[in-house]
């Protein structure tokens, strides 16, 4: 029989689980709130760590609310709906601090707060919908599983995307190609783009204006999930930098490349996805910024090539969740830029890479965080190093 324990949740850990202790063991509890007294069921054990789920809330934390979404707990998408929005922001700040002290081993962490999203529901303008033909389900993977949770209404989707989810769900199954296992969708000011395209759901070209720059993209390229905080994110990531030469690593369709090209004489963007790199070039061209080049390559390959030589004043990097490869950190250190701005959607890999950068001689100057992903444990962090 599964082991049952009574625990009190101390805080939320990076990754979003609640931390508790029982019988000399550490207990990680999913979907918990700090201060909850719970009866939990141990799902698995790994060394001295027990992974558990809530069986009964004995005494709820004052930070706990009733999760409004009917799929909460089953759907793998939102794991913070049980927390008040203020508690979500506080937990995210604590998660970042925890990583910076424990993994990056910073002696002191500059003051920062997590900037709230103006809307913390119906904010998402990008999603991937999983499709299970056999079960006839469309939605998101269930928590810790590859089963598709059949989602009729997703409370974090922007209204236009929710309408599209309904339209996809209303499509007859015989119109949905057999090989379609998931569908990437993204919204712009002029519509919605789908990849791969099928039936009337096409990979159309979109655009969005942020801080006066026009960005074009489609569902085959990365674009940030939450449009509501992109202005402040760009403002902080760039700070007051300007100069001769800048590198924008993992540049996507050029979210930072365009404003950087207005401040620096020479810009090089590096992006592995050919479709995103093509859009970045086009976005620069349409903004009449001819002082920037975008290279289609992995950043590691680009650093291996001799094109990565020459003085660079500023490096901005915004890698995917896995963080920057070791060769990339080494490449940046070899270039000795006067300043670095690291934009990250994962505090743990950010901290791992900061440790290497600080060991290489840089210091953390300032930090800001942005709640691009309300109702989930995810958070965007920007760190300035000098
Ligand atoms: C977090 S996104 C950031 C994109 C862009 N800075 C933005 O904010 O829109 C990371 C980008 O890195 C690209 N990418 C992933 N792995 C890469 C690699 N090894 N080298 C270069 N680009 C990579 C992805 O295609 C994606 O566009």
GROMACS .gro file of C-alpha atoms and ligand atoms in nm:
model
  413
    1UNK     CA    1   0.000   0.000   0.000
    2UNK     CA    2   0.124   0.352  -0.079
    3UNK     CA    3   0.282   0.528   0.219
    4UNK     CA    4   0.083   0.814   0.372
    5UNK     CA    5   0.247   1.094   0.573
    6UNK     CA    6   0.144   1.409   0.756
    7UNK     CA    7   0.363   1.708   0.664
    8UNK     CA    8   0.382   2.086   0.684
    9UNK     CA    9   0.498   2.263   0.367
   10UNK     CA   10   0.785   2.502   0.439
   11UNK     CA   11   0.829   2.675   0.104
   12UNK     CA   12   0.815   2.630  -0.272
   13UNK     CA   13   1.130   2.500  -0.439
   14UNK     CA   14   1.270   2.581  -0.784
   15UNK     CA   15   1.068   2.356  -1.013
   16UNK     CA   16   0.747   2.441  -0.826
   17UNK     CA   17   0.719   2.160  -0.568
   18UNK     CA   18   0.649   2.226  -0.200
   19UNK     CA   19   0.927   2.133   0.046
   20UNK     CA   20   0.851   1.940   0.365
   21UNK     CA   21   1.036   1.703   0.598
   22UNK     CA   22   0.922   1.381   0.763
   23UNK     CA   23   1.111   1.102   0.943
   24UNK     CA   24   1.454   1.235   0.841
   25UNK     CA   25   1.353   1.250   0.476
   26UNK     CA   26   1.289   1.541   0.244
   27UNK     CA   27   0.942   1.541   0.092
   28UNK     CA   28   0.859   1.714  -0.237
   29UNK     CA   29   0.485   1.778  -0.261
   30UNK     CA   30   0.323   1.880  -0.587
   31UNK     CA   31   0.056   2.153  -0.603
   32UNK     CA   32   0.123   2.265  -0.245
   33UNK     CA   33   0.118   2.607  -0.076
   34UNK     CA   34   0.373   2.724   0.184
   35UNK     CA   35   0.219   2.669   0.529
   36UNK     CA   36  -0.021   2.391   0.420
   37UNK     CA   37  -0.065   2.105   0.669
   38UNK     CA   38  -0.129   1.803   0.453
   39UNK     CA   39  -0.175   1.431   0.444
   40UNK     CA   40   0.031   1.325   0.141
   41UNK     CA   41   0.074   1.001  -0.050
   42UNK     CA   42   0.430   0.901  -0.141
   43UNK     CA   43   0.440   0.835  -0.516
   44UNK     CA   44   0.808   0.746  -0.543
   45UNK     CA   45   1.131   0.755  -0.347
   46UNK     CA   46   1.472   0.862  -0.474
   47UNK     CA   47   1.745   0.832  -0.210
   48UNK     CA   48   1.642   1.055   0.080
   49UNK     CA   49   1.378   1.236  -0.123
   50UNK     CA   50   1.013   1.131  -0.127
   51UNK     CA   51   0.792   1.261  -0.409
   52UNK     CA   52   0.435   1.296  -0.286
   53UNK     CA   53   0.091   1.417  -0.386
   54UNK     CA   54  -0.180   1.566  -0.167
   55UNK     CA   55  -0.436   1.323  -0.021
   56UNK     CA   56  -0.601   1.560   0.221
   57UNK     CA   57  -0.561   1.925   0.317
   58UNK     CA   58  -0.564   1.910   0.699
   59UNK     CA   59  -0.517   2.286   0.745
   60UNK     CA   60  -0.484   2.508   0.437
   61UNK     CA   61  -0.216   2.775   0.408
   62UNK     CA   62  -0.351   3.134   0.419
   63UNK     CA   63  -0.188   3.164   0.073
   64UNK     CA   64  -0.406   2.886  -0.068
   65UNK     CA   65  -0.708   2.956  -0.290
   66UNK     CA   66  -0.954   2.728  -0.469
   67UNK     CA   67  -0.799   2.666  -0.815
   68UNK     CA   68  -1.056   2.804  -1.061
   69UNK     CA   69  -0.975   2.574  -1.354
   70UNK     CA   70  -1.165   2.242  -1.368
   71UNK     CA   71  -0.858   2.068  -1.516
   72UNK     CA   72  -0.625   2.178  -1.233
   73UNK     CA   73  -0.429   1.885  -1.093
   74UNK     CA   74  -0.486   1.665  -1.397
   75UNK     CA   75  -0.362   1.897  -1.674
   76UNK     CA   76   0.016   1.937  -1.669
   77UNK     CA   77  -0.007   2.305  -1.769
   78UNK     CA   78  -0.067   2.518  -1.459
   79UNK     CA   79   0.084   2.410  -1.126
   80UNK     CA   80   0.043   2.736  -0.928
   81UNK     CA   81  -0.335   2.793  -0.944
   82UNK     CA   82  -0.364   2.690  -0.577
   83UNK     CA   83  -0.169   3.006  -0.477
   84UNK     CA   84  -0.293   3.366  -0.456
   85UNK     CA   85  -0.128   3.571  -0.730
   86UNK     CA   86   0.084   3.758  -0.470
   87UNK     CA   87   0.202   3.422  -0.331
   88UNK     CA   88   0.291   3.304  -0.683
   89UNK     CA   89   0.511   3.613  -0.732
   90UNK     CA   90   0.675   3.571  -0.390
   91UNK     CA   91   0.741   3.200  -0.455
   92UNK     CA   92   0.903   3.282  -0.789
   93UNK     CA   93   1.131   3.544  -0.631
   94UNK     CA   94   1.230   3.290  -0.365
   95UNK     CA   95   1.297   3.024  -0.630
   96UNK     CA   96   1.530   3.261  -0.817
   97UNK     CA   97   1.710   3.363  -0.495
   98UNK     CA   98   1.745   2.999  -0.393
   99UNK     CA   99   1.913   2.912  -0.725
  100UNK     CA  100   2.142   3.214  -0.716
  101UNK     CA  101   2.266   3.133  -0.364
  102UNK     CA  102   2.269   2.752  -0.384
  103UNK     CA  103   2.372   2.684  -0.747
  104UNK     CA  104   2.543   3.005  -0.862
  105UNK     CA  105   2.697   3.041  -0.512
  106UNK     CA  106   2.661   3.420  -0.519
  107UNK     CA  107   2.760   3.575  -0.188
  108UNK     CA  108   2.496   3.842  -0.216
  109UNK     CA  109   2.199   3.869  -0.449
  110UNK     CA  110   2.091   4.220  -0.558
  111UNK     CA  111   1.737   4.322  -0.455
  112UNK     CA  112   1.469   4.248  -0.711
  113UNK     CA  113   1.097   4.174  -0.736
  114UNK     CA  114   0.900   3.977  -0.992
  115UNK     CA  115   0.703   4.218  -1.212
  116UNK     CA  116   0.341   4.099  -1.226
  117UNK     CA  117   0.164   4.031  -1.554
  118UNK     CA  118  -0.111   4.294  -1.611
  119UNK     CA  119  -0.346   4.000  -1.680
  120UNK     CA  120  -0.278   3.679  -1.495
  121UNK     CA  121  -0.550   3.485  -1.680
  122UNK     CA  122  -0.608   3.477  -2.058
  123UNK     CA  123  -0.255   3.608  -2.124
  124UNK     CA  124  -0.104   3.325  -2.335
  125UNK     CA  125  -0.059   3.400  -2.703
  126UNK     CA  126   0.137   3.085  -2.785
  127UNK     CA  127   0.061   2.721  -2.706
  128UNK     CA  128   0.115   2.364  -2.819
  129UNK     CA  129  -0.198   2.150  -2.828
  130UNK     CA  130  -0.147   1.774  -2.808
  131UNK     CA  131  -0.373   1.554  -3.019
  132UNK     CA  132  -0.460   1.192  -2.943
  133UNK     CA  133  -0.653   1.047  -3.237
  134UNK     CA  134  -0.734   0.717  -3.072
  135UNK     CA  135  -0.878   0.873  -2.757
  136UNK     CA  136  -1.018   1.168  -2.957
  137UNK     CA  137  -0.869   1.415  -2.712
  138UNK     CA  138  -0.711   1.757  -2.774
  139UNK     CA  139  -0.539   1.964  -2.506
  140UNK     CA  140  -0.225   1.939  -2.295
  141UNK     CA  141  -0.032   1.645  -2.151
  142UNK     CA  142  -0.159   1.534  -1.812
  143UNK     CA  143   0.069   1.592  -1.513
  144UNK     CA  144   0.367   1.352  -1.531
  145UNK     CA  145   0.219   1.158  -1.823
  146UNK     CA  146   0.191   1.146  -2.202
  147UNK     CA  147  -0.186   1.107  -2.184
  148UNK     CA  148  -0.366   1.401  -2.340
  149UNK     CA  149  -0.597   1.592  -2.104
  150UNK     CA  150  -0.901   1.686  -2.314
  151UNK     CA  151  -0.929   2.061  -2.258
  152UNK     CA  152  -1.245   2.242  -2.369
  153UNK     CA  153  -1.158   2.579  -2.214
  154UNK     CA  154  -0.803   2.680  -2.119
  155UNK     CA  155  -0.822   2.973  -1.875
  156UNK     CA  156  -0.476   3.110  -1.956
  157UNK     CA  157  -0.525   3.130  -2.335
  158UNK     CA  158  -0.597   3.470  -2.483
  159UNK     CA  159  -0.962   3.482  -2.601
  160UNK     CA  160  -0.870   3.460  -2.972
  161UNK     CA  161  -0.664   3.143  -2.911
  162UNK     CA  162  -0.945   2.997  -2.699
  163UNK     CA  163  -1.177   3.050  -2.999
  164UNK     CA  164  -0.924   2.870  -3.219
  165UNK     CA  165  -0.899   2.582  -2.970
  166UNK     CA  166  -1.277   2.549  -2.998
  167UNK     CA  167  -1.255   2.563  -3.379
  168UNK     CA  168  -0.987   2.289  -3.389
  169UNK     CA  169  -1.193   2.078  -3.148
  170UNK     CA  170  -1.503   2.128  -3.368
  171UNK     CA  171  -1.318   1.996  -3.675
  172UNK     CA  172  -1.429   1.652  -3.787
  173UNK     CA  173  -1.167   1.389  -3.701
  174UNK     CA  174  -1.147   1.277  -4.065
  175UNK     CA  175  -1.018   1.627  -4.154
  176UNK     CA  176  -0.734   1.598  -3.902
  177UNK     CA  177  -0.433   1.426  -4.063
  178UNK     CA  178  -0.332   1.093  -3.901
  179UNK     CA  179   0.024   1.213  -3.849
  180UNK     CA  180  -0.082   1.529  -3.659
  181UNK     CA  181   0.027   1.463  -3.300
  182UNK     CA  182   0.061   1.822  -3.183
  183UNK     CA  183  -0.022   2.165  -3.312
  184UNK     CA  184   0.179   2.481  -3.243
  185UNK     CA  185  -0.033   2.795  -3.236
  186UNK     CA  186   0.064   3.157  -3.197
  187UNK     CA  187  -0.129   3.481  -3.211
  188UNK     CA  188  -0.032   3.818  -3.357
  189UNK     CA  189  -0.206   4.150  -3.409
  190UNK     CA  190  -0.336   4.023  -3.742
  191UNK     CA  191  -0.450   3.668  -3.667
  192UNK     CA  192  -0.335   3.323  -3.559
  193UNK     CA  193  -0.075   3.093  -3.716
  194UNK     CA  194  -0.068   2.711  -3.693
  195UNK     CA  195   0.213   2.462  -3.750
  196UNK     CA  196   0.193   2.218  -3.910
  197UNK     CA  197  -0.087   2.359  -4.127
  198UNK     CA  198  -0.398   2.151  -4.197
  199UNK     CA  199  -0.751   2.207  -4.323
  200UNK     CA  200  -0.830   2.580  -4.269
  201UNK     CA  201  -0.562   2.621  -3.998
  202UNK     CA  202  -0.271   2.773  -4.188
  203UNK     CA  203   0.084   2.881  -4.105
  204UNK     CA  204   0.005   3.243  -4.176
  205UNK     CA  205   0.245   3.529  -4.121
  206UNK     CA  206   0.184   3.740  -3.812
  207UNK     CA  207   0.313   4.065  -3.675
  208UNK     CA  208   0.330   4.234  -3.338
  209UNK     CA  209   0.461   4.579  -3.247
  210UNK     CA  210   0.660   4.615  -2.926
  211UNK     CA  211   0.820   4.947  -2.822
  212UNK     CA  212   0.771   5.074  -3.177
  213UNK     CA  213   0.949   4.781  -3.345
  214UNK     CA  214   0.747   4.557  -3.578
  215UNK     CA  215   0.816   4.185  -3.549
  216UNK     CA  216   0.695   3.930  -3.800
  217UNK     CA  217   0.688   3.560  -3.713
  218UNK     CA  218   0.478   3.248  -3.751
  219UNK     CA  219   0.403   2.928  -3.562
  220UNK     CA  220   0.729   2.767  -3.683
  221UNK     CA  221   0.936   3.019  -3.489
  222UNK     CA  222   0.980   3.099  -3.122
  223UNK     CA  223   0.792   3.402  -2.996
  224UNK     CA  224   0.744   3.497  -2.630
  225UNK     CA  225   0.424   3.360  -2.469
  226UNK     CA  226   0.304   3.670  -2.289
  227UNK     CA  227   0.291   3.995  -2.490
  228UNK     CA  228   0.195   4.207  -2.188
  229UNK     CA  229   0.543   4.235  -2.035
  230UNK     CA  230   0.759   4.241  -2.348
  231UNK     CA  231   0.821   4.618  -2.335
  232UNK     CA  232   0.956   4.613  -1.976
  233UNK     CA  233   1.152   4.292  -2.053
  234UNK     CA  234   1.330   4.456  -2.348
  235UNK     CA  235   1.387   4.779  -2.151
  236UNK     CA  236   1.558   4.598  -1.866
  237UNK     CA  237   1.750   4.348  -2.081
  238UNK     CA  238   1.910   4.634  -2.275
  239UNK     CA  239   1.942   4.880  -1.986
  240UNK     CA  240   2.138   5.185  -2.099
  241UNK     CA  241   2.394   5.001  -2.312
  242UNK     CA  242   2.526   5.134  -2.643
  243UNK     CA  243   2.856   5.112  -2.826
  244UNK     CA  244   3.035   4.964  -3.124
  245UNK     CA  245   2.967   4.594  -3.129
  246UNK     CA  246   2.710   4.358  -2.978
  247UNK     CA  247   2.620   3.989  -2.996
  248UNK     CA  248   2.259   3.871  -2.961
  249UNK     CA  249   2.282   3.495  -2.900
  250UNK     CA  250   1.971   3.273  -2.947
  251UNK     CA  251   1.810   3.577  -3.114
  252UNK     CA  252   1.486   3.420  -3.241
  253UNK     CA  253   1.304   3.655  -3.480
  254UNK     CA  254   1.498   3.949  -3.338
  255UNK     CA  255   1.306   4.065  -3.030
  256UNK     CA  256   1.627   4.216  -2.888
  257UNK     CA  257   1.821   4.241  -3.216
  258UNK     CA  258   1.615   4.531  -3.353
  259UNK     CA  259   1.644   4.760  -3.049
  260UNK     CA  260   2.013   4.663  -3.016
  261UNK     CA  261   2.071   4.764  -3.378
  262UNK     CA  262   1.947   5.115  -3.291
  263UNK     CA  263   2.209   5.148  -3.018
  264UNK     CA  264   2.518   4.972  -3.154
  265UNK     CA  265   2.716   5.024  -3.474
  266UNK     CA  266   2.746   4.650  -3.545
  267UNK     CA  267   2.516   4.368  -3.435
  268UNK     CA  268   2.550   3.994  -3.488
  269UNK     CA  269   2.252   3.773  -3.405
  270UNK     CA  270   2.287   3.393  -3.390
  271UNK     CA  271   1.985   3.164  -3.421
  272UNK     CA  272   1.966   2.791  -3.498
  273UNK     CA  273   1.610   2.779  -3.638
  274UNK     CA  274   1.635   2.878  -4.008
  275UNK     CA  275   1.275   3.006  -4.017
  276UNK     CA  276   1.335   3.231  -3.715
  277UNK     CA  277   1.668   3.355  -3.857
  278UNK     CA  278   1.493   3.440  -4.188
  279UNK     CA  279   1.229   3.640  -4.002
  280UNK     CA  280   1.497   3.817  -3.796
  281UNK     CA  281   1.671   3.925  -4.119
  282UNK     CA  282   1.343   4.039  -4.269
  283UNK     CA  283   1.242   4.227  -3.951
  284UNK     CA  284   1.574   4.412  -3.956
  285UNK     CA  285   1.540   4.490  -4.325
  286UNK     CA  286   1.188   4.625  -4.288
  287UNK     CA  287   1.308   4.845  -4.002
  288UNK     CA  288   1.587   4.965  -4.237
  289UNK     CA  289   1.853   4.846  -3.995
  290UNK     CA  290   2.142   4.736  -4.217
  291UNK     CA  291   2.404   4.728  -3.941
  292UNK     CA  292   2.297   4.383  -3.816
  293UNK     CA  293   2.376   4.036  -3.951
  294UNK     CA  294   2.189   3.723  -3.848
  295UNK     CA  295   2.374   3.393  -3.870
  296UNK     CA  296   2.181   3.066  -3.897
  297UNK     CA  297   2.381   2.833  -3.673
  298UNK     CA  298   2.386   2.686  -3.327
  299UNK     CA  299   2.569   2.924  -3.097
  300UNK     CA  300   2.822   2.649  -3.017
  301UNK     CA  301   2.902   2.598  -3.387
  302UNK     CA  302   2.927   2.969  -3.441
  303UNK     CA  303   3.174   3.007  -3.153
  304UNK     CA  304   3.377   2.718  -3.298
  305UNK     CA  305   3.411   2.906  -3.624
  306UNK     CA  306   3.661   3.190  -3.651
  307UNK     CA  307   3.375   3.432  -3.719
  308UNK     CA  308   3.346   3.480  -3.342
  309UNK     CA  309   3.664   3.689  -3.323
  310UNK     CA  310   3.697   4.065  -3.279
  311UNK     CA  311   3.614   4.299  -2.992
  312UNK     CA  312   3.258   4.286  -2.856
  313UNK     CA  313   3.123   4.544  -2.609
  314UNK     CA  314   2.805   4.370  -2.502
  315UNK     CA  315   2.663   4.017  -2.520
  316UNK     CA  316   2.292   3.944  -2.474
  317UNK     CA  317   2.199   3.577  -2.450
  318UNK     CA  318   1.851   3.428  -2.424
  319UNK     CA  319   1.890   3.051  -2.449
  320UNK     CA  320   1.613   2.791  -2.425
  321UNK     CA  321   1.531   2.627  -2.091
  322UNK     CA  322   1.842   2.406  -2.100
  323UNK     CA  323   2.060   2.716  -2.072
  324UNK     CA  324   2.382   2.787  -2.261
  325UNK     CA  325   2.618   2.506  -2.360
  326UNK     CA  326   2.960   2.506  -2.184
  327UNK     CA  327   3.130   2.599  -2.513
  328UNK     CA  328   2.906   2.906  -2.536
  329UNK     CA  329   2.999   3.029  -2.188
  330UNK     CA  330   3.365   2.970  -2.271
  331UNK     CA  331   3.320   3.156  -2.601
  332UNK     CA  332   3.169   3.456  -2.419
  333UNK     CA  333   3.446   3.458  -2.158
  334UNK     CA  334   3.711   3.449  -2.435
  335UNK     CA  335   3.553   3.758  -2.594
  336UNK     CA  336   3.573   3.962  -2.267
  337UNK     CA  337   3.269   4.183  -2.335
  338UNK     CA  338   3.239   4.480  -2.095
  339UNK     CA  339   2.882   4.378  -2.008
  340UNK     CA  340   2.656   4.074  -2.041
  341UNK     CA  341   2.278   4.051  -2.016
  342UNK     CA  342   2.149   3.698  -1.955
  343UNK     CA  343   1.776   3.647  -2.023
  344UNK     CA  344   1.650   3.314  -1.891
  345UNK     CA  345   1.329   3.117  -1.848
  346UNK     CA  346   1.484   2.869  -1.603
  347UNK     CA  347   1.645   2.993  -1.280
  348UNK     CA  348   1.836   2.665  -1.226
  349UNK     CA  349   2.020   2.659  -1.559
  350UNK     CA  350   2.065   3.036  -1.535
  351UNK     CA  351   2.237   2.989  -1.197
  352UNK     CA  352   2.453   2.705  -1.333
  353UNK     CA  353   2.575   2.933  -1.614
  354UNK     CA  354   2.618   3.235  -1.382
  355UNK     CA  355   2.851   3.029  -1.168
  356UNK     CA  356   3.075   2.978  -1.471
  357UNK     CA  357   3.056   3.346  -1.569
  358UNK     CA  358   3.136   3.469  -1.218
  359UNK     CA  359   3.421   3.216  -1.185
  360UNK     CA  360   3.542   3.365  -1.516
  361UNK     CA  361   3.565   3.710  -1.357
  362UNK     CA  362   3.220   3.871  -1.402
  363UNK     CA  363   3.002   4.004  -1.119
  364UNK     CA  364   2.624   4.019  -1.101
  365UNK     CA  365   2.525   4.383  -1.109
  366UNK     CA  366   2.146   4.380  -1.114
  367UNK     CA  367   1.853   4.143  -1.156
  368UNK     CA  368   1.493   4.176  -1.269
  369UNK     CA  369   1.225   3.913  -1.308
  370UNK     CA  370   0.905   3.917  -1.512
  371UNK     CA  371   0.599   3.700  -1.462
  372UNK     CA  372   0.557   3.595  -1.822
  373UNK     CA  373   0.388   3.270  -1.711
  374UNK     CA  374   0.121   3.334  -1.441
  375UNK     CA  375  -0.047   3.025  -1.284
  376UNK     CA  376   0.270   2.820  -1.349
  377UNK     CA  377   0.600   2.801  -1.160
  378UNK     CA  378   0.787   2.937  -1.464
  379UNK     CA  379   0.946   3.281  -1.453
  380UNK     CA  380   1.165   3.497  -1.677
  381UNK     CA  381   1.480   3.638  -1.516
  382UNK     CA  382   1.727   3.891  -1.653
  383UNK     CA  383   2.072   3.930  -1.498
  384UNK     CA  384   2.323   4.202  -1.583
  385UNK     CA  385   2.688   4.116  -1.539
  386UNK     CA  386   2.998   4.330  -1.563
  387LIG     C1  387   1.414   3.153  -2.547
  387LIG     S1  388   1.415   3.170  -2.720
  387LIG     C2  389   1.465   3.339  -2.735
  387LIG     C3  390   1.442   3.402  -2.868
  387LIG     C4  391   1.446   3.554  -2.870
  387LIG     N1  392   1.558   3.608  -2.797
  387LIG     C5  393   1.316   3.611  -2.820
  387LIG     O1  394   1.311   3.660  -2.705
  387LIG     O2  395   1.216   3.607  -2.892
  387LIG     C6  396   1.554   3.077  -2.764
  387LIG     C7  397   1.587   3.076  -2.912
  387LIG     O3  398   1.706   2.999  -2.929
  387LIG     C8  399   1.695   2.917  -3.044
  387LIG     N2  400   1.790   2.809  -3.020
  387LIG     C9  401   1.772   2.694  -2.950
  387LIG     N3  402   1.887   2.625  -2.940
  387LIG    C10  403   1.981   2.699  -3.005
  387LIG    C11  404   2.120   2.684  -3.027
  387LIG     N4  405   2.186   2.578  -2.979
  387LIG     N5  406   2.185   2.780  -3.095
  387LIG    C12  407   2.118   2.887  -3.145
  387LIG     N6  408   1.986   2.908  -3.127
  387LIG    C13  409   1.918   2.816  -3.057
  387LIG    C14  410   1.550   2.882  -3.053
  387LIG     O4  411   1.515   2.849  -3.186
  387LIG    C15  412   1.483   3.010  -3.002
  387LIG     O5  413   1.456   3.097  -3.111
   0.00000   0.00000   0.00000
